[in-house]
Amino acid sequence: MRFRSDPQAIRGSIAPLMTPFTADGAVDHDGLTNLVRWQLASGTHGISIGGSTGEPGSQTVAERAAAIRTVAAAVGDRVPIAAGTGSAKLDETLELTAAGRDAGIDAALVITPYYARPTQDALFVWYRTVANEFPDLPIVAYNVPSRTAVDLAPETVARLFRSCDNFVGIKETTKDFEHFSRVLHLCGRELIVWSGIELLCLPLLALGGAGFVSATANIAPAACAEMYGAWQAGDLERAREIHYGLHPLVDLLFVETNPAPGKWVLEHRGLIGSGHVRPPLLPPSEAGVARIKDFLAEGAKYLSPAEGFTVEGKS
C-alpha cells in the first residue's frame, strides 16, 4: 500500500490477472500466487485482480475478497496493486472495496454498475458514494460499455474528478479513441487514464495516458512492460515494433471469449494447473484451439519465458 498516497506512481503495464481455478472449479490460490511471482519476475509494473479477465461475475464476494488478499500478500509493496472491487450492487461494492483497503491495495478499480443502465447523474452519485466511503483510498473508474451496457461520459468523469479528491483515474475499455481524448482534454493529465483495449495501449500514451491494463500481459508480461519502457525512453521504433509484434497474441486472447483462450495458454505452458473457466464460459473449442496454436506460433517471439515458474505436474 506504499503507492496509495501517490497514485500517479501507478503507471506502465498493469497486468489484469486471470483467476486460476482447479480442475473441479475452486479458486486456486497457489496458482494465483505463482502467476504473481511470474509477473513480477517478468518486469510487470503493477498488478490488478478482479477485472473482467479474472471472471469476477462467476465468483462470490468472499471468493473475490480472498483472491485480493492472496495477491496483496504475494505482491507486498514491490509494485502497485489495483484491485477490481466493483459489482452491480452497491453493498457488494462497498464490502469488496473495504476488503481491498484492509488487504493493502493501492487503488480500487470500480466498474460501472452493469445491467441497470443508470443515467449519468446516477453514475456520478454511485462513484461519489464509493469515494466518500473510502476517502483515503484512490478510486479509479472502470468503463467497459461492451460488458455493462452503460458508458461513463467524459463530462461525468470530469465532474467526479473535480468533486472527489480521491477519484484519481479511469480505465477506459472502449474502442472509441475519441473518448480517451475528450476525457484527458476535460480533466488534464493529472487524471490517470489507462487503456483496457489491447491495440490502443500504445496510442493512448501519445495522448498522455498513464499506462494500460491489458489482458495480453497475462501471456506476454515482459513484452508489454518493455513496450511501455521503450515509449518512456523515447525509443518509438522499438515500442511500435512490440505493438505490432503483439498483434497475434491479442488475436489469440479473443479467439473465443476472454479469458478461456489465455487460460488454455497458461495451462499448456505449465503456469497454472488447469485452464478451467466457470460457467457460463466454456474451454476453447477444437476449432478455437487450432486457431490459438496458429496465433501462438506467430507471436511466440513475444511470449515471456515460463521456466522456473511451472506448477507441480506440469512441464
Tab-separated table of C-alpha atoms in Angstrom:
chain	number	residue	atom	x	y	z
A	1	MET	CA	0.000	0.000	0.000
A	2	ARG	CA	3.003	2.298	-0.239
A	3	PHE	CA	1.664	3.621	-3.557
A	4	ARG	CA	-1.711	4.549	-2.060
A	5	SER	CA	-0.526	8.024	-1.147
A	6	ASP	CA	0.908	8.598	-4.630
A	7	PRO	CA	-1.497	7.146	-7.201
A	8	GLN	CA	0.417	8.886	-10.002
A	9	ALA	CA	3.007	6.150	-9.481
A	10	ILE	CA	0.530	3.523	-10.687
A	11	ARG	CA	1.760	3.675	-14.258
A	12	GLY	CA	3.028	1.428	-17.002
A	13	SER	CA	1.939	-2.113	-17.808
A	14	ILE	CA	-0.518	-3.292	-15.167
A	15	ALA	CA	-1.368	-6.972	-15.580
A	16	PRO	CA	-5.070	-7.855	-15.074
A	17	LEU	CA	-4.602	-11.359	-13.720
A	18	MET	CA	-6.710	-14.282	-14.776
A	19	THR	CA	-8.088	-16.143	-11.754
A	20	PRO	CA	-6.869	-19.751	-11.920
A	21	PHE	CA	-9.301	-22.443	-10.832
A	22	THR	CA	-8.607	-26.054	-10.014
A	23	ALA	CA	-9.968	-28.697	-12.375
A	24	ASP	CA	-13.029	-29.020	-10.140
A	25	GLY	CA	-13.666	-25.264	-10.187
A	26	ALA	CA	-12.289	-23.973	-6.869
A	27	VAL	CA	-10.160	-20.811	-6.774
A	28	ASP	CA	-6.526	-21.928	-6.977
A	29	HIS	CA	-4.709	-19.622	-4.573
A	30	ASP	CA	-1.369	-21.370	-5.070
A	31	GLY	CA	-1.747	-20.894	-8.804
A	32	LEU	CA	-2.620	-17.241	-8.274
A	33	THR	CA	0.498	-16.735	-6.169
A	34	ASN	CA	2.582	-18.427	-8.869
A	35	LEU	CA	1.195	-16.061	-11.515
A	36	VAL	CA	2.090	-13.060	-9.342
A	37	ARG	CA	5.661	-14.359	-8.934
A	38	TRP	CA	5.967	-14.828	-12.700
A	39	GLN	CA	4.557	-11.385	-13.438
A	40	LEU	CA	6.985	-9.696	-11.055
A	41	ALA	CA	9.933	-11.625	-12.467
A	42	SER	CA	8.833	-10.544	-15.961
A	43	GLY	CA	9.020	-6.854	-15.074
A	44	THR	CA	5.321	-6.007	-14.842
A	45	HIS	CA	4.819	-2.516	-13.408
A	46	GLY	CA	1.622	-3.255	-11.481
A	47	ILE	CA	-0.880	-5.983	-10.703
A	48	SER	CA	-4.662	-5.929	-10.985
A	49	ILE	CA	-7.028	-8.629	-9.779
A	50	GLY	CA	-10.789	-8.861	-10.108
A	51	GLY	CA	-11.259	-7.243	-13.510
A	52	SER	CA	-13.226	-8.788	-16.363
A	53	THR	CA	-10.331	-11.076	-17.301
A	54	GLY	CA	-10.460	-12.510	-13.767
A	55	GLU	CA	-14.073	-13.780	-14.110
A	56	PRO	CA	-15.427	-11.807	-11.132
A	57	GLY	CA	-19.044	-12.333	-12.166
A	58	SER	CA	-18.708	-16.072	-11.547
A	59	GLN	CA	-17.297	-15.653	-8.042
A	60	THR	CA	-18.838	-14.904	-4.673
A	61	VAL	CA	-17.912	-11.747	-2.781
A	62	ALA	CA	-15.985	-13.917	-0.323
A	63	GLU	CA	-14.015	-15.575	-3.125
A	64	ARG	CA	-13.151	-12.230	-4.681
A	65	ALA	CA	-12.038	-10.801	-1.332
A	66	ALA	CA	-9.887	-13.863	-0.659
A	67	ALA	CA	-8.241	-13.537	-4.089
A	68	ILE	CA	-7.441	-9.888	-3.383
A	69	ARG	CA	-5.803	-10.879	-0.095
A	70	THR	CA	-3.758	-13.588	-1.815
A	71	VAL	CA	-2.497	-11.180	-4.456
A	72	ALA	CA	-1.735	-8.453	-1.923
A	73	ALA	CA	0.282	-10.883	0.189
A	74	ALA	CA	2.210	-12.146	-2.842
A	75	VAL	CA	2.983	-8.674	-4.195
A	76	GLY	CA	3.778	-6.918	-0.936
A	77	ASP	CA	4.964	-3.400	-1.678
A	78	ARG	CA	7.015	-4.249	-4.747
A	79	VAL	CA	4.588	-2.861	-7.336
A	80	PRO	CA	1.189	-1.141	-7.124
A	81	ILE	CA	-1.980	-3.211	-6.761
A	82	ALA	CA	-5.215	-2.019	-8.363
A	83	ALA	CA	-7.992	-4.415	-7.366
A	84	GLY	CA	-11.348	-4.684	-9.067
A	85	THR	CA	-13.886	-4.162	-6.301
A	86	GLY	CA	-16.999	-3.187	-8.223
A	87	SER	CA	-20.299	-5.005	-8.559
A	88	ALA	CA	-23.780	-4.333	-9.852
A	89	LYS	CA	-24.814	-3.883	-6.208
A	90	LEU	CA	-23.652	-1.018	-4.026
A	91	ASP	CA	-23.433	-3.067	-0.823
A	92	GLU	CA	-21.176	-5.623	-2.513
A	93	THR	CA	-19.037	-2.864	-3.993
A	94	LEU	CA	-18.556	-1.272	-0.584
A	95	GLU	CA	-17.831	-4.643	1.036
A	96	LEU	CA	-15.227	-5.588	-1.566
A	97	THR	CA	-13.632	-2.149	-1.525
A	98	ALA	CA	-13.317	-2.348	2.257
A	99	ALA	CA	-11.738	-5.788	1.934
A	100	GLY	CA	-9.268	-4.426	-0.593
A	101	ARG	CA	-8.425	-1.430	1.563
A	102	ASP	CA	-7.782	-3.685	4.559
A	103	ALA	CA	-5.651	-6.043	2.437
A	104	GLY	CA	-3.409	-3.148	1.429
A	105	ILE	CA	-4.341	-2.402	-2.180
A	106	ASP	CA	-3.158	0.886	-3.651
A	107	ALA	CA	-6.290	1.704	-5.653
A	108	ALA	CA	-9.808	0.351	-6.102
A	109	LEU	CA	-10.864	-0.258	-9.688
A	110	VAL	CA	-14.658	0.143	-9.665
A	111	ILE	CA	-16.626	-0.997	-12.688
A	112	THR	CA	-19.735	0.909	-13.739
A	113	PRO	CA	-22.793	-0.903	-12.341
A	114	TYR	CA	-23.866	-3.285	-15.058
A	115	TYR	CA	-27.267	-4.310	-16.414
A	116	ALA	CA	-29.219	-1.459	-14.760
A	117	ARG	CA	-28.096	1.144	-17.335
A	118	PRO	CA	-28.045	4.096	-14.886
A	119	THR	CA	-28.105	7.716	-16.050
A	120	GLN	CA	-25.012	9.908	-15.904
A	121	ASP	CA	-26.355	11.567	-12.740
A	122	ALA	CA	-26.851	8.141	-11.191
A	123	LEU	CA	-23.297	7.146	-12.109
A	124	PHE	CA	-21.996	10.341	-10.542
A	125	VAL	CA	-23.831	9.587	-7.300
A	126	TRP	CA	-22.609	5.962	-7.378
A	127	TYR	CA	-18.934	6.872	-7.662
A	128	ARG	CA	-19.215	9.786	-5.257
A	129	THR	CA	-20.734	7.420	-2.689
A	130	VAL	CA	-17.856	4.963	-3.040
A	131	ALA	CA	-15.245	7.726	-2.960
A	132	ASN	CA	-16.760	9.335	0.141
A	133	GLU	CA	-16.902	5.985	1.922
A	134	PHE	CA	-13.159	5.473	1.419
A	135	PRO	CA	-11.592	8.945	1.475
A	136	ASP	CA	-8.036	7.646	1.917
A	137	LEU	CA	-8.208	5.115	-0.924
A	138	PRO	CA	-7.667	6.149	-4.568
A	139	ILE	CA	-10.724	5.289	-6.683
A	140	VAL	CA	-10.385	4.506	-10.389
A	141	ALA	CA	-13.483	4.063	-12.539
A	142	TYR	CA	-13.624	1.106	-14.900
A	143	ASN	CA	-15.543	2.000	-18.040
A	144	VAL	CA	-16.296	-1.054	-20.187
A	145	PRO	CA	-19.559	-0.404	-22.053
A	146	SER	CA	-19.353	-3.606	-24.109
A	147	ARG	CA	-19.897	-5.573	-20.892
A	148	THR	CA	-22.003	-3.192	-18.805
A	149	ALA	CA	-24.350	-1.560	-21.360
A	150	VAL	CA	-23.544	1.886	-19.974
A	151	ASP	CA	-20.852	4.403	-20.928
A	152	LEU	CA	-19.306	6.739	-18.356
A	153	ALA	CA	-19.317	10.026	-20.252
A	154	PRO	CA	-16.208	12.238	-20.288
A	155	GLU	CA	-18.231	15.041	-18.706
A	156	THR	CA	-19.191	12.760	-15.813
A	157	VAL	CA	-15.565	11.733	-15.346
A	158	ALA	CA	-14.593	15.404	-15.164
A	159	ARG	CA	-17.394	16.121	-12.691
A	160	LEU	CA	-16.170	13.320	-10.429
A	161	PHE	CA	-12.548	14.418	-10.763
A	162	ARG	CA	-13.467	17.930	-9.644
A	163	SER	CA	-15.781	16.789	-6.853
A	164	CYS	CA	-13.891	13.933	-5.166
A	165	ASP	CA	-10.277	14.326	-4.085
A	166	ASN	CA	-9.677	10.582	-4.186
A	167	PHE	CA	-11.280	9.975	-7.578
A	168	VAL	CA	-7.989	9.781	-9.436
A	169	GLY	CA	-8.452	7.944	-12.700
A	170	ILE	CA	-10.255	5.760	-15.176
A	171	LYS	CA	-9.597	2.549	-17.060
A	172	GLU	CA	-11.120	3.104	-20.484
A	173	THR	CA	-12.132	-0.105	-22.233
A	174	THR	CA	-13.795	1.411	-25.252
A	175	LYS	CA	-12.681	1.339	-28.871
A	176	ASP	CA	-13.894	4.926	-29.267
A	177	PHE	CA	-10.472	6.560	-29.189
A	178	GLU	CA	-12.066	9.997	-29.287
A	179	HIS	CA	-13.483	9.172	-25.850
A	180	PHE	CA	-9.950	8.893	-24.432
A	181	SER	CA	-9.030	12.278	-25.857
A	182	ARG	CA	-12.129	14.008	-24.520
A	183	VAL	CA	-11.553	12.628	-21.017
A	184	LEU	CA	-7.972	13.901	-20.956
A	185	HIS	CA	-8.981	17.220	-22.513
A	186	LEU	CA	-11.606	17.852	-19.830
A	187	CYS	CA	-9.567	16.604	-16.861
A	188	GLY	CA	-5.960	17.241	-17.798
A	189	ARG	CA	-3.090	14.807	-17.442
A	190	GLU	CA	-3.424	14.837	-13.666
A	191	LEU	CA	-6.163	12.266	-14.196
A	192	ILE	CA	-4.738	8.752	-14.510
A	193	VAL	CA	-6.053	7.187	-17.716
A	194	TRP	CA	-5.317	3.540	-18.522
A	195	SER	CA	-6.269	1.746	-21.714
A	196	GLY	CA	-8.106	-1.546	-21.375
A	197	ILE	CA	-8.162	-2.079	-25.140
A	198	GLU	CA	-5.090	-4.036	-26.193
A	199	LEU	CA	-4.418	-2.346	-29.513
A	200	LEU	CA	-4.925	1.132	-28.039
A	201	CYS	CA	-2.344	0.719	-25.260
A	202	LEU	CA	0.496	2.344	-27.166
A	203	PRO	CA	-1.615	5.020	-28.926
A	204	LEU	CA	-3.017	6.194	-25.583
A	205	LEU	CA	0.469	7.065	-24.352
A	206	ALA	CA	0.712	9.666	-27.122
A	207	LEU	CA	-2.335	11.433	-25.662
A	208	GLY	CA	-0.887	11.486	-22.155
A	209	GLY	CA	-2.189	8.210	-20.771
A	210	ALA	CA	-0.506	6.733	-17.710
A	211	GLY	CA	-0.314	3.164	-18.993
A	212	PHE	CA	-2.549	0.219	-19.673
A	213	VAL	CA	-4.320	-2.740	-18.131
A	214	SER	CA	-4.034	-5.205	-20.988
A	215	ALA	CA	-5.065	-8.858	-20.974
A	216	THR	CA	-2.045	-9.505	-23.199
A	217	ALA	CA	0.150	-9.096	-20.129
A	218	ASN	CA	-1.206	-12.434	-18.908
A	219	ILE	CA	0.852	-14.274	-21.528
A	220	ALA	CA	3.439	-11.690	-22.596
A	221	PRO	CA	4.158	-9.581	-19.496
A	222	ALA	CA	7.780	-8.795	-20.357
A	223	ALA	CA	6.910	-7.534	-23.840
A	224	CYS	CA	4.074	-5.356	-22.527
A	225	ALA	CA	6.366	-3.853	-19.901
A	226	GLU	CA	9.117	-3.309	-22.460
A	227	MET	CA	6.733	-1.547	-24.830
A	228	TYR	CA	5.892	0.993	-22.121
A	229	GLY	CA	9.554	1.337	-21.186
A	230	ALA	CA	10.576	1.917	-24.793
A	231	TRP	CA	7.970	4.648	-25.148
A	232	GLN	CA	9.157	6.331	-21.958
A	233	ALA	CA	12.751	6.165	-23.145
A	234	GLY	CA	11.852	7.763	-26.481
A	235	ASP	CA	12.570	4.604	-28.461
A	236	LEU	CA	9.403	4.874	-30.508
A	237	GLU	CA	10.565	2.417	-33.161
A	238	ARG	CA	11.025	-0.335	-30.581
A	239	ALA	CA	7.689	0.497	-28.954
A	240	ARG	CA	5.943	0.218	-32.334
A	241	GLU	CA	7.790	-2.994	-33.143
A	242	ILE	CA	6.464	-4.605	-29.960
A	243	HIS	CA	2.976	-3.192	-30.509
A	244	TYR	CA	2.715	-4.832	-33.910
A	245	GLY	CA	4.525	-7.945	-32.758
A	246	LEU	CA	1.882	-8.483	-30.088
A	247	HIS	CA	-0.988	-8.451	-32.607
A	248	PRO	CA	-1.137	-12.267	-32.952
A	249	LEU	CA	-1.236	-12.719	-29.177
A	250	VAL	CA	-4.011	-10.142	-28.880
A	251	ASP	CA	-5.982	-12.009	-31.544
A	252	LEU	CA	-5.294	-15.267	-29.696
A	253	LEU	CA	-6.862	-13.961	-26.491
A	254	PHE	CA	-10.141	-13.230	-28.263
A	255	VAL	CA	-10.453	-16.302	-30.477
A	256	GLU	CA	-13.296	-17.152	-28.108
A	257	THR	CA	-14.496	-15.350	-25.012
A	258	ASN	CA	-11.675	-13.987	-22.852
A	259	PRO	CA	-10.181	-15.449	-20.643
A	260	ALA	CA	-10.679	-19.019	-21.912
A	261	PRO	CA	-8.021	-18.858	-24.679
A	262	GLY	CA	-5.455	-17.232	-22.410
A	263	LYS	CA	-6.063	-19.791	-19.684
A	264	TRP	CA	-5.502	-22.543	-22.250
A	265	VAL	CA	-2.106	-20.997	-22.987
A	266	LEU	CA	-1.172	-20.637	-19.320
A	267	GLU	CA	-2.102	-24.243	-18.614
A	268	HIS	CA	-0.195	-25.602	-21.592
A	269	ARG	CA	2.854	-23.547	-20.651
A	270	GLY	CA	2.720	-25.002	-17.139
A	271	LEU	CA	1.987	-21.725	-15.354
A	272	ILE	CA	-1.369	-22.858	-13.926
A	273	GLY	CA	-2.579	-26.339	-13.140
A	274	SER	CA	-5.874	-26.057	-15.003
A	275	GLY	CA	-7.388	-23.867	-17.689
A	276	HIS	CA	-10.831	-24.270	-16.112
A	277	VAL	CA	-13.305	-21.446	-16.701
A	278	ARG	CA	-16.535	-21.181	-14.773
A	279	PRO	CA	-19.985	-21.165	-16.365
A	280	PRO	CA	-21.342	-19.623	-18.450
A	281	LEU	CA	-17.941	-19.779	-20.183
A	282	LEU	CA	-16.526	-22.916	-21.789
A	283	PRO	CA	-12.976	-24.003	-22.582
A	284	PRO	CA	-11.897	-23.293	-26.161
A	285	SER	CA	-13.494	-25.482	-28.807
A	286	GLU	CA	-11.440	-27.776	-31.036
A	287	ALA	CA	-11.554	-25.203	-33.797
A	288	GLY	CA	-10.637	-22.492	-31.311
A	289	VAL	CA	-7.619	-24.438	-30.079
A	290	ALA	CA	-6.381	-24.801	-33.651
A	291	ARG	CA	-6.541	-21.035	-34.132
A	292	ILE	CA	-4.895	-20.443	-30.739
A	293	LYS	CA	-1.975	-22.644	-31.782
A	294	ASP	CA	-1.570	-20.743	-35.033
A	295	PHE	CA	-1.525	-17.369	-33.285
A	296	LEU	CA	0.763	-18.762	-30.597
A	297	ALA	CA	3.305	-19.818	-33.202
A	298	GLU	CA	3.090	-16.439	-34.930
A	299	GLY	CA	3.603	-14.475	-31.719
A	300	ALA	CA	5.993	-16.879	-29.966
A	301	LYS	CA	8.845	-14.348	-30.013
A	302	TYR	CA	6.959	-12.144	-27.570
A	303	LEU	CA	5.906	-14.775	-25.037
A	304	SER	CA	7.596	-14.405	-21.671
A	305	PRO	CA	9.732	-17.360	-20.535
A	306	ALA	CA	7.953	-19.669	-18.101
A	307	GLU	CA	10.966	-21.655	-16.919
A	308	GLY	CA	11.244	-21.754	-13.149
A	309	PHE	CA	7.563	-20.989	-12.617
A	310	THR	CA	5.886	-24.197	-13.729
A	311	VAL	CA	3.478	-25.734	-11.237
A	312	GLU	CA	3.675	-29.277	-9.959
A	313	GLY	CA	2.653	-31.831	-12.528
A	314	LYS	CA	3.245	-29.503	-15.489
A	315	SER	CA	6.209	-29.461	-17.824
